PDB file of C-alpha atoms and ligand atoms in Angstrom:
ATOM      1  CA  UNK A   1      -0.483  -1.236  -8.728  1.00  0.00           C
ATOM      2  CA  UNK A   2       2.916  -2.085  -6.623  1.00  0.00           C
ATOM      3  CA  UNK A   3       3.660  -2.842  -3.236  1.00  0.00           C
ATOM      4  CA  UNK A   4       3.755  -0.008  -0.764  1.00  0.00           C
ATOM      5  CA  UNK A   5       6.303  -0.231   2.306  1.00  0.00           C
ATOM      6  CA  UNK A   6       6.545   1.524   5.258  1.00  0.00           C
ATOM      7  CA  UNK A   7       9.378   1.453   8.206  1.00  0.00           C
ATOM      8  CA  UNK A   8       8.508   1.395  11.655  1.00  0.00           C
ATOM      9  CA  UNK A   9      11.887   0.524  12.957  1.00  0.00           C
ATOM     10  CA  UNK A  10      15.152   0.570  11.478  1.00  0.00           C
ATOM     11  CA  UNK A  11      18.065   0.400  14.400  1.00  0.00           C
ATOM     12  CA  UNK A  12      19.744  -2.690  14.536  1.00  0.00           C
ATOM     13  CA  UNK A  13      19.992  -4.795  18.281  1.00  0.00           C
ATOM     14  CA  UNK A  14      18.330  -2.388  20.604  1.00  0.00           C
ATOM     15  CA  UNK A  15      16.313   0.769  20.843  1.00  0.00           C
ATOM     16  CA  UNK A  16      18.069   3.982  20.893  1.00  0.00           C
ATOM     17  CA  UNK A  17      15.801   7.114  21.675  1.00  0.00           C
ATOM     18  CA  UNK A  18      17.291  10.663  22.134  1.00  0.00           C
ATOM     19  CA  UNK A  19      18.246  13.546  20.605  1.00  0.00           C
ATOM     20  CA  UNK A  20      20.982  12.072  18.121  1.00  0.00           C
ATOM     21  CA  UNK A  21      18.738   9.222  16.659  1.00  0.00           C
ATOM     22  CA  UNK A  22      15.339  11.226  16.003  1.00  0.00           C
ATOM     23  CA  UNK A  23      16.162  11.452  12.142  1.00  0.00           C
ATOM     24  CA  UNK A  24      16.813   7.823  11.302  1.00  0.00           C
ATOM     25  CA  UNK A  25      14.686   6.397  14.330  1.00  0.00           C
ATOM     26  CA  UNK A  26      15.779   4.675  16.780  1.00  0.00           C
ATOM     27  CA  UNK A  27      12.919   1.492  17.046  1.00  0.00           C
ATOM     28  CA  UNK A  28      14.402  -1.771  16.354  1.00  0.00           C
ATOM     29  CA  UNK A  29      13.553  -3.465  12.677  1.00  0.00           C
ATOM     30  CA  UNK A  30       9.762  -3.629  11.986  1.00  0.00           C
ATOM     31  CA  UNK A  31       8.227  -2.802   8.166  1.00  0.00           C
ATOM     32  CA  UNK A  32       4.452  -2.765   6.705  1.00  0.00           C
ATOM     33  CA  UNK A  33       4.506  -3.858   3.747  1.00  0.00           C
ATOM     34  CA  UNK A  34       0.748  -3.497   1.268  1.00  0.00           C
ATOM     35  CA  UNK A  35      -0.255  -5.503  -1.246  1.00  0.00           C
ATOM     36  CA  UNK A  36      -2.171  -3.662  -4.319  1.00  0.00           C
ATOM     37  CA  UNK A  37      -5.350  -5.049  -2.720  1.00  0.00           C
ATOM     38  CA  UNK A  38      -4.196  -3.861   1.008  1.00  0.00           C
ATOM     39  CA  UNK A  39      -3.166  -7.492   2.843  1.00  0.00           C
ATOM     40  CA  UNK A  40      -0.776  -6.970   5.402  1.00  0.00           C
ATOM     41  CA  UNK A  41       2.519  -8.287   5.411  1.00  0.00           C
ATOM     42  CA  UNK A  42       4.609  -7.273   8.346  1.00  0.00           C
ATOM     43  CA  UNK A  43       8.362  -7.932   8.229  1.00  0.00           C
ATOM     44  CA  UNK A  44      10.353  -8.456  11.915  1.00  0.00           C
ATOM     45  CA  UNK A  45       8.531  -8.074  15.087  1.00  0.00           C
ATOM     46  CA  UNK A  46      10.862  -5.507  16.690  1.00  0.00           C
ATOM     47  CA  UNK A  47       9.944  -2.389  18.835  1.00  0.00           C
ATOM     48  CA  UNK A  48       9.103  -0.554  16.099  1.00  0.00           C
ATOM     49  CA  UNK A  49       5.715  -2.536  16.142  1.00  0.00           C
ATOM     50  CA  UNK A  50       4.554  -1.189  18.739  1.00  0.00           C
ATOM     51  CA  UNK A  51       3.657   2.408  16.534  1.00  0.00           C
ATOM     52  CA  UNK A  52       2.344   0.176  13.432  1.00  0.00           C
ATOM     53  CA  UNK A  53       0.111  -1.784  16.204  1.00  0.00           C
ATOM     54  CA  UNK A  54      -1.431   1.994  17.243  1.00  0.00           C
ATOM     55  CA  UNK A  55      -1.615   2.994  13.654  1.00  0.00           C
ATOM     56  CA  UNK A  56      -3.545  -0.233  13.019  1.00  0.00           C
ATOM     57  CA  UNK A  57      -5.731  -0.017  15.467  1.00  0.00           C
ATOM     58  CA  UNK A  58      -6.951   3.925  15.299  1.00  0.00           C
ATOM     59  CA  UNK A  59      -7.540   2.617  11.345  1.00  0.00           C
ATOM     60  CA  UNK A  60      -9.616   0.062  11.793  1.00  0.00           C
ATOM     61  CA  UNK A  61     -12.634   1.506  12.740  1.00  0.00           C
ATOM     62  CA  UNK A  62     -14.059  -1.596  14.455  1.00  0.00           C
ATOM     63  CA  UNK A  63     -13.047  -4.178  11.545  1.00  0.00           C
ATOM     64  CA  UNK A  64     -11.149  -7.245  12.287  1.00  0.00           C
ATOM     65  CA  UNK A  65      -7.383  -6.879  11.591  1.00  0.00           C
ATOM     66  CA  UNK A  66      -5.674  -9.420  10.063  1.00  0.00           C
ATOM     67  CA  UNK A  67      -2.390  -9.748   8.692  1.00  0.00           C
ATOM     68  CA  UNK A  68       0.880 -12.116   8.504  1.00  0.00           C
ATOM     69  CA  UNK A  69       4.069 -11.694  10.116  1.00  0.00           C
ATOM     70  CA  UNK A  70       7.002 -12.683   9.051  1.00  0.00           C
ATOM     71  CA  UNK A  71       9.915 -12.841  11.277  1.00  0.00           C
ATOM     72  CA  UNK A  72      13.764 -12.597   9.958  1.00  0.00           C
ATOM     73  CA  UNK A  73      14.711 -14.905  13.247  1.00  0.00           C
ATOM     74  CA  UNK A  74      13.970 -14.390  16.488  1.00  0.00           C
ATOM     75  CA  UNK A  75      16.741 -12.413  18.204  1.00  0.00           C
ATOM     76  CA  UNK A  76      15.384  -9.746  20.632  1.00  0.00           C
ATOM     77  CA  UNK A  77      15.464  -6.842  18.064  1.00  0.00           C
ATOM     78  CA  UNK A  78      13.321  -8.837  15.914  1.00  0.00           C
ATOM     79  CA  UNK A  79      10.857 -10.063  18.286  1.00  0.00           C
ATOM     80  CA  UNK A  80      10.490  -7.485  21.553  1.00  0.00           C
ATOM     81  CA  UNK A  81       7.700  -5.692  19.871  1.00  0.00           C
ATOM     82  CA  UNK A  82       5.112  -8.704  19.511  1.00  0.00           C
ATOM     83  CA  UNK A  83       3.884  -8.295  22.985  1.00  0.00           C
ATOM     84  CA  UNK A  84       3.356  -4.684  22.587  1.00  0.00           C
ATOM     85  CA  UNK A  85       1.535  -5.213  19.734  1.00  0.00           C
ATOM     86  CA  UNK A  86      -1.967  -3.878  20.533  1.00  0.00           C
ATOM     87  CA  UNK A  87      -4.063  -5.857  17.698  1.00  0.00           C
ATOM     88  CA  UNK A  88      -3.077  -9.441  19.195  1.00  0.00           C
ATOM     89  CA  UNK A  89      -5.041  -8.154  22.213  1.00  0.00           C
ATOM     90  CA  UNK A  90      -8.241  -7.776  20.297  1.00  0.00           C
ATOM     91  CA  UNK A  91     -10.672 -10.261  19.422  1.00  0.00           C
ATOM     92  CA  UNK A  92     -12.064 -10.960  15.969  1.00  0.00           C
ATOM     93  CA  UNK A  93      -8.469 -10.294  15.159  1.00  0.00           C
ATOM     94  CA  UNK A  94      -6.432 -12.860  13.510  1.00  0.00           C
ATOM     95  CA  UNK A  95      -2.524 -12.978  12.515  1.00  0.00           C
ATOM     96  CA  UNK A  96      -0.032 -15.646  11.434  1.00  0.00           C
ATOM     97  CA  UNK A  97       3.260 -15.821  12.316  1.00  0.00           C
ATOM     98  CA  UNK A  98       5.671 -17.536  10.086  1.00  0.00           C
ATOM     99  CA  UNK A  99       9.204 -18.553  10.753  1.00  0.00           C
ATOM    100  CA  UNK A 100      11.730 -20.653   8.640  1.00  0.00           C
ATOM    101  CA  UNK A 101      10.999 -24.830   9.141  1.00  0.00           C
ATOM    102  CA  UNK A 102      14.877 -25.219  10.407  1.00  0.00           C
ATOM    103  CA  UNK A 103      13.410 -23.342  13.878  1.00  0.00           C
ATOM    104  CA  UNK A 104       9.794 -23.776  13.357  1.00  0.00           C
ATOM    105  CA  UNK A 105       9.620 -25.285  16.972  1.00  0.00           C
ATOM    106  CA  UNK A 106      11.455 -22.750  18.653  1.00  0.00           C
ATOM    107  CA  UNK A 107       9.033 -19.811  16.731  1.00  0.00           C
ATOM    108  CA  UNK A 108       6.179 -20.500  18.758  1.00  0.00           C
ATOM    109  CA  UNK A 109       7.857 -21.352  21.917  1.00  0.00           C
ATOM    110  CA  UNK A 110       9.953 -18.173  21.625  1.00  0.00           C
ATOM    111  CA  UNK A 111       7.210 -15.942  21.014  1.00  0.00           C
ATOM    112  CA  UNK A 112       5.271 -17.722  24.136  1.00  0.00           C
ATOM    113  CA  UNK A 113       8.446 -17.961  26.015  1.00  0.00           C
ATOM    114  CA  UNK A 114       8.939 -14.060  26.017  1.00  0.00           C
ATOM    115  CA  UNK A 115       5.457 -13.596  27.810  1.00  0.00           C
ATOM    116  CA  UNK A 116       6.135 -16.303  30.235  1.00  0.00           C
ATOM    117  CA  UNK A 117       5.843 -14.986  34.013  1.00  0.00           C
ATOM    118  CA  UNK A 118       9.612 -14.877  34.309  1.00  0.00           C
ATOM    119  CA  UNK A 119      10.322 -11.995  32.061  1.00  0.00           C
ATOM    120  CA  UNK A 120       7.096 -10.254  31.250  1.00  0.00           C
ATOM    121  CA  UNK A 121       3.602  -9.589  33.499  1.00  0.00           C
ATOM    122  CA  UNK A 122       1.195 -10.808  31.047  1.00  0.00           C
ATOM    123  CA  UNK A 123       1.084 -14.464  29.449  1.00  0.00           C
ATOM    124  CA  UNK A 124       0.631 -15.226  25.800  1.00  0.00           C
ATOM    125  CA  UNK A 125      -3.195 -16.961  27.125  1.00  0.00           C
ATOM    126  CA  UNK A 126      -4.243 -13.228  27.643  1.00  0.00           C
ATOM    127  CA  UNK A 127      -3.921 -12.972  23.746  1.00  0.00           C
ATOM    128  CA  UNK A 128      -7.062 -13.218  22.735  1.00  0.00           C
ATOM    129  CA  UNK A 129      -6.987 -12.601  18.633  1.00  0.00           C
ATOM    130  CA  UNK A 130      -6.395 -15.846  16.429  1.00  0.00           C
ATOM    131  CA  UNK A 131      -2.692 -16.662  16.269  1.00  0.00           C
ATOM    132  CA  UNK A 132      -1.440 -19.496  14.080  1.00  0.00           C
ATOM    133  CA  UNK A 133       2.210 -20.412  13.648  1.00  0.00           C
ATOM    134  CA  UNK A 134       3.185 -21.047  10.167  1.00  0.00           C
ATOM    135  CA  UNK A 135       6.558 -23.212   9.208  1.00  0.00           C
ATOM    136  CA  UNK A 136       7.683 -21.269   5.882  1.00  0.00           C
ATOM    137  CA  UNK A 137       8.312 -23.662   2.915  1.00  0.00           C
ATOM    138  CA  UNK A 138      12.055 -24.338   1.714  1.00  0.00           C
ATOM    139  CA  UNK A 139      11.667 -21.513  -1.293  1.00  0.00           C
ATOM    140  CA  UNK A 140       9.329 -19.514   0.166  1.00  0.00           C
ATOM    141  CA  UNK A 141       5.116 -19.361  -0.713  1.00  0.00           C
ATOM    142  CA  UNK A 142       2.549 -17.652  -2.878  1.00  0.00           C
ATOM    143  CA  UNK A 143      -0.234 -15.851  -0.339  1.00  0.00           C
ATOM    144  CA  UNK A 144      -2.764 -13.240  -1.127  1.00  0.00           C
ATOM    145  CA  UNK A 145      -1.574 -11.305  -3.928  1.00  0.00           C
ATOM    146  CA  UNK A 146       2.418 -11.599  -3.061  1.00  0.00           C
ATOM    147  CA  UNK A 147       5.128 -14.170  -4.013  1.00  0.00           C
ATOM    148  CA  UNK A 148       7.849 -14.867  -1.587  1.00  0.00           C
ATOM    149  CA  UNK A 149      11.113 -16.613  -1.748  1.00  0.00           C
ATOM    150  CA  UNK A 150      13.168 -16.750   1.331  1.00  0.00           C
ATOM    151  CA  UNK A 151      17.179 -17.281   1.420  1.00  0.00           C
ATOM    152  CA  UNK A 152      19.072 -18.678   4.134  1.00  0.00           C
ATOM    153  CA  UNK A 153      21.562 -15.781   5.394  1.00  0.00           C
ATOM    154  CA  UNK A 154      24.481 -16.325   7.322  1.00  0.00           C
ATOM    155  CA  UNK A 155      23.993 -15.137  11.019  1.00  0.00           C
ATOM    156  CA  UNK A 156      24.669 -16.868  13.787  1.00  0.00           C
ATOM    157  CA  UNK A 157      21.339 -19.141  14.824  1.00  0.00           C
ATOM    158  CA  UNK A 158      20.378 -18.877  11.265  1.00  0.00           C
ATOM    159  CA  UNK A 159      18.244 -15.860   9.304  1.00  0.00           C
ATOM    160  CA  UNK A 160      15.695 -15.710   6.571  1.00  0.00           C
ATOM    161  CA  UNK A 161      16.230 -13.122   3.478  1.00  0.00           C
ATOM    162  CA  UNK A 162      12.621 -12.448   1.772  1.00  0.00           C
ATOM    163  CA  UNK A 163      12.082 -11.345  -1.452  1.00  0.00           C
ATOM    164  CA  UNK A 164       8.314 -10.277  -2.403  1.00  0.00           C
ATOM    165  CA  UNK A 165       7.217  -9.654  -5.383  1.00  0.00           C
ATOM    166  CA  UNK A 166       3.024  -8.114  -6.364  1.00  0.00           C
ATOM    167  CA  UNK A 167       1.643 -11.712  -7.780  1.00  0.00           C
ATOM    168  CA  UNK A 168       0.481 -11.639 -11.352  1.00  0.00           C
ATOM    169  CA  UNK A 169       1.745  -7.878 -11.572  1.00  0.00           C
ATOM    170  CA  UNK A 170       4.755  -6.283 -13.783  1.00  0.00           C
ATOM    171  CA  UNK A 171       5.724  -4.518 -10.232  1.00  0.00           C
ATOM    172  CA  UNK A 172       9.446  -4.818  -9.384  1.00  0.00           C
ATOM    173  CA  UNK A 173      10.555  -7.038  -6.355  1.00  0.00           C
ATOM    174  CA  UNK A 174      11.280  -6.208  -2.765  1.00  0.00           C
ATOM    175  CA  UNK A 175      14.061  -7.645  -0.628  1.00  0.00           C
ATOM    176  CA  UNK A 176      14.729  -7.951   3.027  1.00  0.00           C
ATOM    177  CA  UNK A 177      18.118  -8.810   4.103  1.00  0.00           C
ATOM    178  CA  UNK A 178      18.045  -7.199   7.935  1.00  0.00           C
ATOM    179  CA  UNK A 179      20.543  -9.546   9.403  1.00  0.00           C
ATOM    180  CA  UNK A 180      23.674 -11.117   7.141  1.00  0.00           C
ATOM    181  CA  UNK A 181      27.375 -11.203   7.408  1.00  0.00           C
ATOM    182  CA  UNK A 182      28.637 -10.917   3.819  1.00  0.00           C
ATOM    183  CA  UNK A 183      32.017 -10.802   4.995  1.00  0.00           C
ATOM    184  CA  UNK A 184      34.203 -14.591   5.719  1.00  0.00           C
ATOM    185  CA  UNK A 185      34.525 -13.845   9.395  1.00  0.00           C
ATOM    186  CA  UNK A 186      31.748 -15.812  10.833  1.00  0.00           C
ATOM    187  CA  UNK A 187      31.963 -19.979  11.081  1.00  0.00           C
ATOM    188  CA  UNK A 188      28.712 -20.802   9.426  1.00  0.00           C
ATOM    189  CA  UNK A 189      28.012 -24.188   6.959  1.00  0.00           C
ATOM    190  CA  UNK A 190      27.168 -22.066   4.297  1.00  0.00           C
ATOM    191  CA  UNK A 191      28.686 -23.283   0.993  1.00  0.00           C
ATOM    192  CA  UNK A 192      31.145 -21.880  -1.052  1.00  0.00           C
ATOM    193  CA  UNK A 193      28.522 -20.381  -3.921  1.00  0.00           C
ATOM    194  CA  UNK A 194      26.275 -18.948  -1.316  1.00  0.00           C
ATOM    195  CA  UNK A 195      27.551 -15.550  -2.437  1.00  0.00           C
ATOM    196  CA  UNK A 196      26.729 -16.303  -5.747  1.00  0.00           C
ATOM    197  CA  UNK A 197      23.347 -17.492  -5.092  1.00  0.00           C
ATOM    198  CA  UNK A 198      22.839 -14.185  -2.522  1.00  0.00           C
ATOM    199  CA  UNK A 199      23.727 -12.175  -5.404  1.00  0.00           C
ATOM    200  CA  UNK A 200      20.841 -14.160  -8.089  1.00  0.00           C
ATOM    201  CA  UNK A 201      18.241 -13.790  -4.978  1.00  0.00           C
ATOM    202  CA  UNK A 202      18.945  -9.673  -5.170  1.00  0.00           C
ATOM    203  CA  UNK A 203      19.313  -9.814  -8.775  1.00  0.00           C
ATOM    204  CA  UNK A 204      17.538  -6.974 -10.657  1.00  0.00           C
ATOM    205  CA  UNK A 205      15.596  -5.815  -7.091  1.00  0.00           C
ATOM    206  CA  UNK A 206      13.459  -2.650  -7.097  1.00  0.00           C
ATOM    207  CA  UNK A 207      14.647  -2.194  -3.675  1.00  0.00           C
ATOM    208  CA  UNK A 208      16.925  -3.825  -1.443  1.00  0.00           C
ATOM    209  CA  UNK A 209      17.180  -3.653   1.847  1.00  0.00           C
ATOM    210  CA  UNK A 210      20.220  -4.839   3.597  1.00  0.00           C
ATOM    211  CA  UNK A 211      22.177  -4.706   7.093  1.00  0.00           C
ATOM    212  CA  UNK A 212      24.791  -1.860   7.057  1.00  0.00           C
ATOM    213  CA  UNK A 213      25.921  -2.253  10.430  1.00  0.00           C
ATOM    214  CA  UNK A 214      29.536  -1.661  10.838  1.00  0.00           C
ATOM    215  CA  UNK A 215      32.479   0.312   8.932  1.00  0.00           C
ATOM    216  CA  UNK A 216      34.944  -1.467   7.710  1.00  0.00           C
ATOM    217  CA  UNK A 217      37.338  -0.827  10.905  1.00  0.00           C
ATOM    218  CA  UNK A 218      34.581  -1.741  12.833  1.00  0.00           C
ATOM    219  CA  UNK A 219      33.906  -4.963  11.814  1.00  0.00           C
ATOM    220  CA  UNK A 220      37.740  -6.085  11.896  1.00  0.00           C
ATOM    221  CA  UNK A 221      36.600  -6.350  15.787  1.00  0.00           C
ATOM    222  CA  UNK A 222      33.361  -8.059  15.097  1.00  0.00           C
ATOM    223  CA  UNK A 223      33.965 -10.865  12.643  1.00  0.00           C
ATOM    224  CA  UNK A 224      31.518 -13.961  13.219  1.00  0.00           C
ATOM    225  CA  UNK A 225      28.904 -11.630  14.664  1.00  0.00           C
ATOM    226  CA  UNK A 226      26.293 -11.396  11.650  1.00  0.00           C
ATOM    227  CA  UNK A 227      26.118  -8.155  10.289  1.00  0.00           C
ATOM    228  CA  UNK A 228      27.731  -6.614   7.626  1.00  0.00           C
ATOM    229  CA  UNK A 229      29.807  -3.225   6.694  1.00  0.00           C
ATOM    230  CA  UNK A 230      28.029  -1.220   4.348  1.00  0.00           C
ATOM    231  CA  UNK A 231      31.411  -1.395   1.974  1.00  0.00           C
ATOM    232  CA  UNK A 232      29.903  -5.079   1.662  1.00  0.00           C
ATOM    233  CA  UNK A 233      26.053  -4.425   1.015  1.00  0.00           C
ATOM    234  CA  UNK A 234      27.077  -1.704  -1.930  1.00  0.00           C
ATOM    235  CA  UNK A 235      29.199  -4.163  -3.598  1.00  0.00           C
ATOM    236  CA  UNK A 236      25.987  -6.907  -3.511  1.00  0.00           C
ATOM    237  CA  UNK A 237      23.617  -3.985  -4.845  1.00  0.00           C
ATOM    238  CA  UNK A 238      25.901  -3.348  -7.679  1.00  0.00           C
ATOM    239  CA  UNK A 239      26.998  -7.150  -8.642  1.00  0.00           C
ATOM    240  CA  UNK A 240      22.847  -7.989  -8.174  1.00  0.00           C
ATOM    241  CA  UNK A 241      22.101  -4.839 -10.221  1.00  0.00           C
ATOM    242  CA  UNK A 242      19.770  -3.638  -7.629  1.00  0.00           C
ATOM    243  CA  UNK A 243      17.742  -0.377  -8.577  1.00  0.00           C
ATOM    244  CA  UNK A 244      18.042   1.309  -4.856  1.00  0.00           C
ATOM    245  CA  UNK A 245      19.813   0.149  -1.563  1.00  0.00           C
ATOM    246  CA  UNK A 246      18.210   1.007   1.850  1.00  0.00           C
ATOM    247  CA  UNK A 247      21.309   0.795   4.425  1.00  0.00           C
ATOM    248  CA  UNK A 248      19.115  -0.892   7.535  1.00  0.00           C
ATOM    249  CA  UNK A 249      20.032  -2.153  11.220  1.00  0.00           C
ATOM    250  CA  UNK A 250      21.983   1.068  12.006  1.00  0.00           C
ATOM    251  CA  UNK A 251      24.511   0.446  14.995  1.00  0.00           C
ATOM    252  CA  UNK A 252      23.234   1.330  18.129  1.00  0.00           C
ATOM    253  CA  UNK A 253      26.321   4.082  18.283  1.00  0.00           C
ATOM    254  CA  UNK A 254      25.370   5.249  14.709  1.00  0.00           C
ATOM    255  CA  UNK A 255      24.114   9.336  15.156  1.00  0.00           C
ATOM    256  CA  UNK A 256      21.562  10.517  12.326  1.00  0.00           C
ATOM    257  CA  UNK A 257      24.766  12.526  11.269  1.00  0.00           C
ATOM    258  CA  UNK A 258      26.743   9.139  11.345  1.00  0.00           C
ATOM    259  CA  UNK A 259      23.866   7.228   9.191  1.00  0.00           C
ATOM    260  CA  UNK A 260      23.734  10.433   6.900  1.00  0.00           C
ATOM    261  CA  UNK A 261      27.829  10.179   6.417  1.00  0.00           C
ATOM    262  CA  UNK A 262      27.672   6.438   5.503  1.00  0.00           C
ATOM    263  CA  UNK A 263      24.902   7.239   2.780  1.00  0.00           C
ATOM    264  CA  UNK A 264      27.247   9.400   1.484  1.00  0.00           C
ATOM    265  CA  UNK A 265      30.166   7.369   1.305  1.00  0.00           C
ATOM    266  CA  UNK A 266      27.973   4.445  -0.083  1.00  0.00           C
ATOM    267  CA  UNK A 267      26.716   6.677  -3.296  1.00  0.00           C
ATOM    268  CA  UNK A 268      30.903   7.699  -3.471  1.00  0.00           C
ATOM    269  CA  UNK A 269      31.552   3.800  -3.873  1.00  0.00           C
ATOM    270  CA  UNK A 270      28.697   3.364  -6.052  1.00  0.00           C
ATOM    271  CA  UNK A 271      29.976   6.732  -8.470  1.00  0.00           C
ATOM    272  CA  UNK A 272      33.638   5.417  -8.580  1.00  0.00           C
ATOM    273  CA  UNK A 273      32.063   2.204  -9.998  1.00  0.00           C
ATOM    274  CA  UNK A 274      30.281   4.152 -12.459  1.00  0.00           C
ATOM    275  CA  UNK A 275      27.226   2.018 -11.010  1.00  0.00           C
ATOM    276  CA  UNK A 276      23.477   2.920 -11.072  1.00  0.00           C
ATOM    277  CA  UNK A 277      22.001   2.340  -7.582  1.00  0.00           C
ATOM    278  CA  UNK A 278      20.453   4.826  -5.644  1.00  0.00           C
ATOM    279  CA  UNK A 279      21.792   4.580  -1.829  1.00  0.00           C
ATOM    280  CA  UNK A 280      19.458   5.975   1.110  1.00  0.00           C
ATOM    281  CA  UNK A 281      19.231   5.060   4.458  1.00  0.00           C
ATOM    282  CA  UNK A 282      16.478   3.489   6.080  1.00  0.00           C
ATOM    283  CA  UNK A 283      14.723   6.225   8.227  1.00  0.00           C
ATOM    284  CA  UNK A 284      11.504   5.557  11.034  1.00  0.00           C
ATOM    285  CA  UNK A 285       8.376   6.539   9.209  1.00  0.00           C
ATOM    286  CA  UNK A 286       9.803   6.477   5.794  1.00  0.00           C
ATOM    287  CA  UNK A 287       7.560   4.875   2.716  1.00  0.00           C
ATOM    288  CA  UNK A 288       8.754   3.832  -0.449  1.00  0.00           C
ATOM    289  CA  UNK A 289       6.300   2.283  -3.283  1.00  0.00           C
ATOM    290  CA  UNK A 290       8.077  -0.998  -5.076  1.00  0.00           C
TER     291      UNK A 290
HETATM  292 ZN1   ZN B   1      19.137  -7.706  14.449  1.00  0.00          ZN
HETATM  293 ZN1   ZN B   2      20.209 -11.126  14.799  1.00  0.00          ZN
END
């Protein structure tokens, strides 16, 4: 048995619909991830959750869904899709919502705070399924058949990495990078072996999922902004040995023919380095077993 994920959203800081994103999607980040015995893990909060909320719901055939989220942090890409989320609307229904203990307080009062009467017609009280707030443990936790260990990314605010692994099993390991500047432009406290340490976290990953934001001319004008080219996320899948890269948070400017052109130059890099990973880019509706 393995872990089974699924991609709801893949475009990086907001959604892009039309003709030139239908390929690759354009919902911002949201994966469904299965255990072997089916709990629900859900990854980012973004529009994209919107579809898995449907999907979950036309499912369930009058059983309680339950399920943990786990958000990366809680910029709008990551979060806009909560309220749309049909299942938190339903009683009997219960979720938890974990976020990293540095902004534990500002988790719930973000996710509250973006249904307050201001900015959006109905209030987090007309949620009627069970919603706890969970403060993640420095390292990450064990839950129903998964281990997770989280990483501290550099972003600006502050961004979890998880890596999941099937508890007990001989399955390979997952990893969600969605937000990270691997380049020196941004001013964050991060040490100087935090690369190093990035690199262990990936080590040896079935898959890897990682931000592949800009091109390398690109990001000369957007140093200190969080994201990464996708020069940079090759170079961590090869030094952590990774088995396949998924290129994720696509630029909001990024056509499927763009996306499909950056694959292509990633599998180049990874050829002329006589490397091993597979490179594909994260499309909407995509699955890939762990
Ligand atoms: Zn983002
Ligand atoms: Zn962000």
């Amino acid at each position: 048995m393995s872990l089974r994920v699924r991609f709801w959203g893949t475009r990086g800081s907001i959604p892009t619909p039309g003709p030139h994103t239908v390929r690759y999607g354009g919902n911002t980040p949201c994966l469904e991830l299965r255990t072997a015995s089916d709990q629900l893990l859900i990854l980012d909060a973004g529009t994209g959750m919107r579809g898995l909320g449907r999907a979950l719901m036309a499912g369930a055939n009058g059983n309680p869904v339950r399920g943990e989220i786990f958000l990366t942090h809680a910029h709008w890409d990551h979060i806009q899709g909560l309220p749309f989320f049909a299942p938190i609307f339903e009683r009997g229904n219960h979720f938890t919502i974990w976020g990293a203990r540095s902004v534990d307080a500002a988790i719930e009062r973000v996710v509250r705070e973006q249904m307050s009467r201001l900015v959006f017609p109905v209030t987090f009280d007309a949620v009627s399924a069970r919603i706890d707030f969970g403060e993640l443990p420095e390292g990450g936790r064990s839950g129903d058949g998964y281990d997770m260990t989280t990483f501290a990314l550099r972003h600006p605010g502050g961004a979890l990495g998880y890596r999941i692994t099937e508890s007990g099993g001989s399955g390979g390991s997952f990893v969600y990078i969605s937000d990270n500047e691997l380049g020196d432009g941004g001013n964050y406290s991060t040490n100087a072996d935090w690369r190093n340490r990035l690199v262990e976290f990936v080590r040896g990953a079935r898959i890897l999922v990682h931000d592949a934001t800009y091109t390398a001319e690109e990001y000369g004008r957007h140093r200190g902004w969080g994201h990464s080219t996708y020069d940079d996320a090759v170079q961590l899948a090869l030094d952590g040995s990774v088995e396949q890269l998924v290129l994720f948070h696509h630029k909001p400017e990024r056509s499927d023919e763009d996306v499909e052109r950056c694959a292509a130059e990633c599998r180049a890099v990874v050829a002329a380095h006589g490397g091993r990973v597979s490179v594909i880019a994260a499309a909407e509706g995509m699955s890939l077993t762990v």
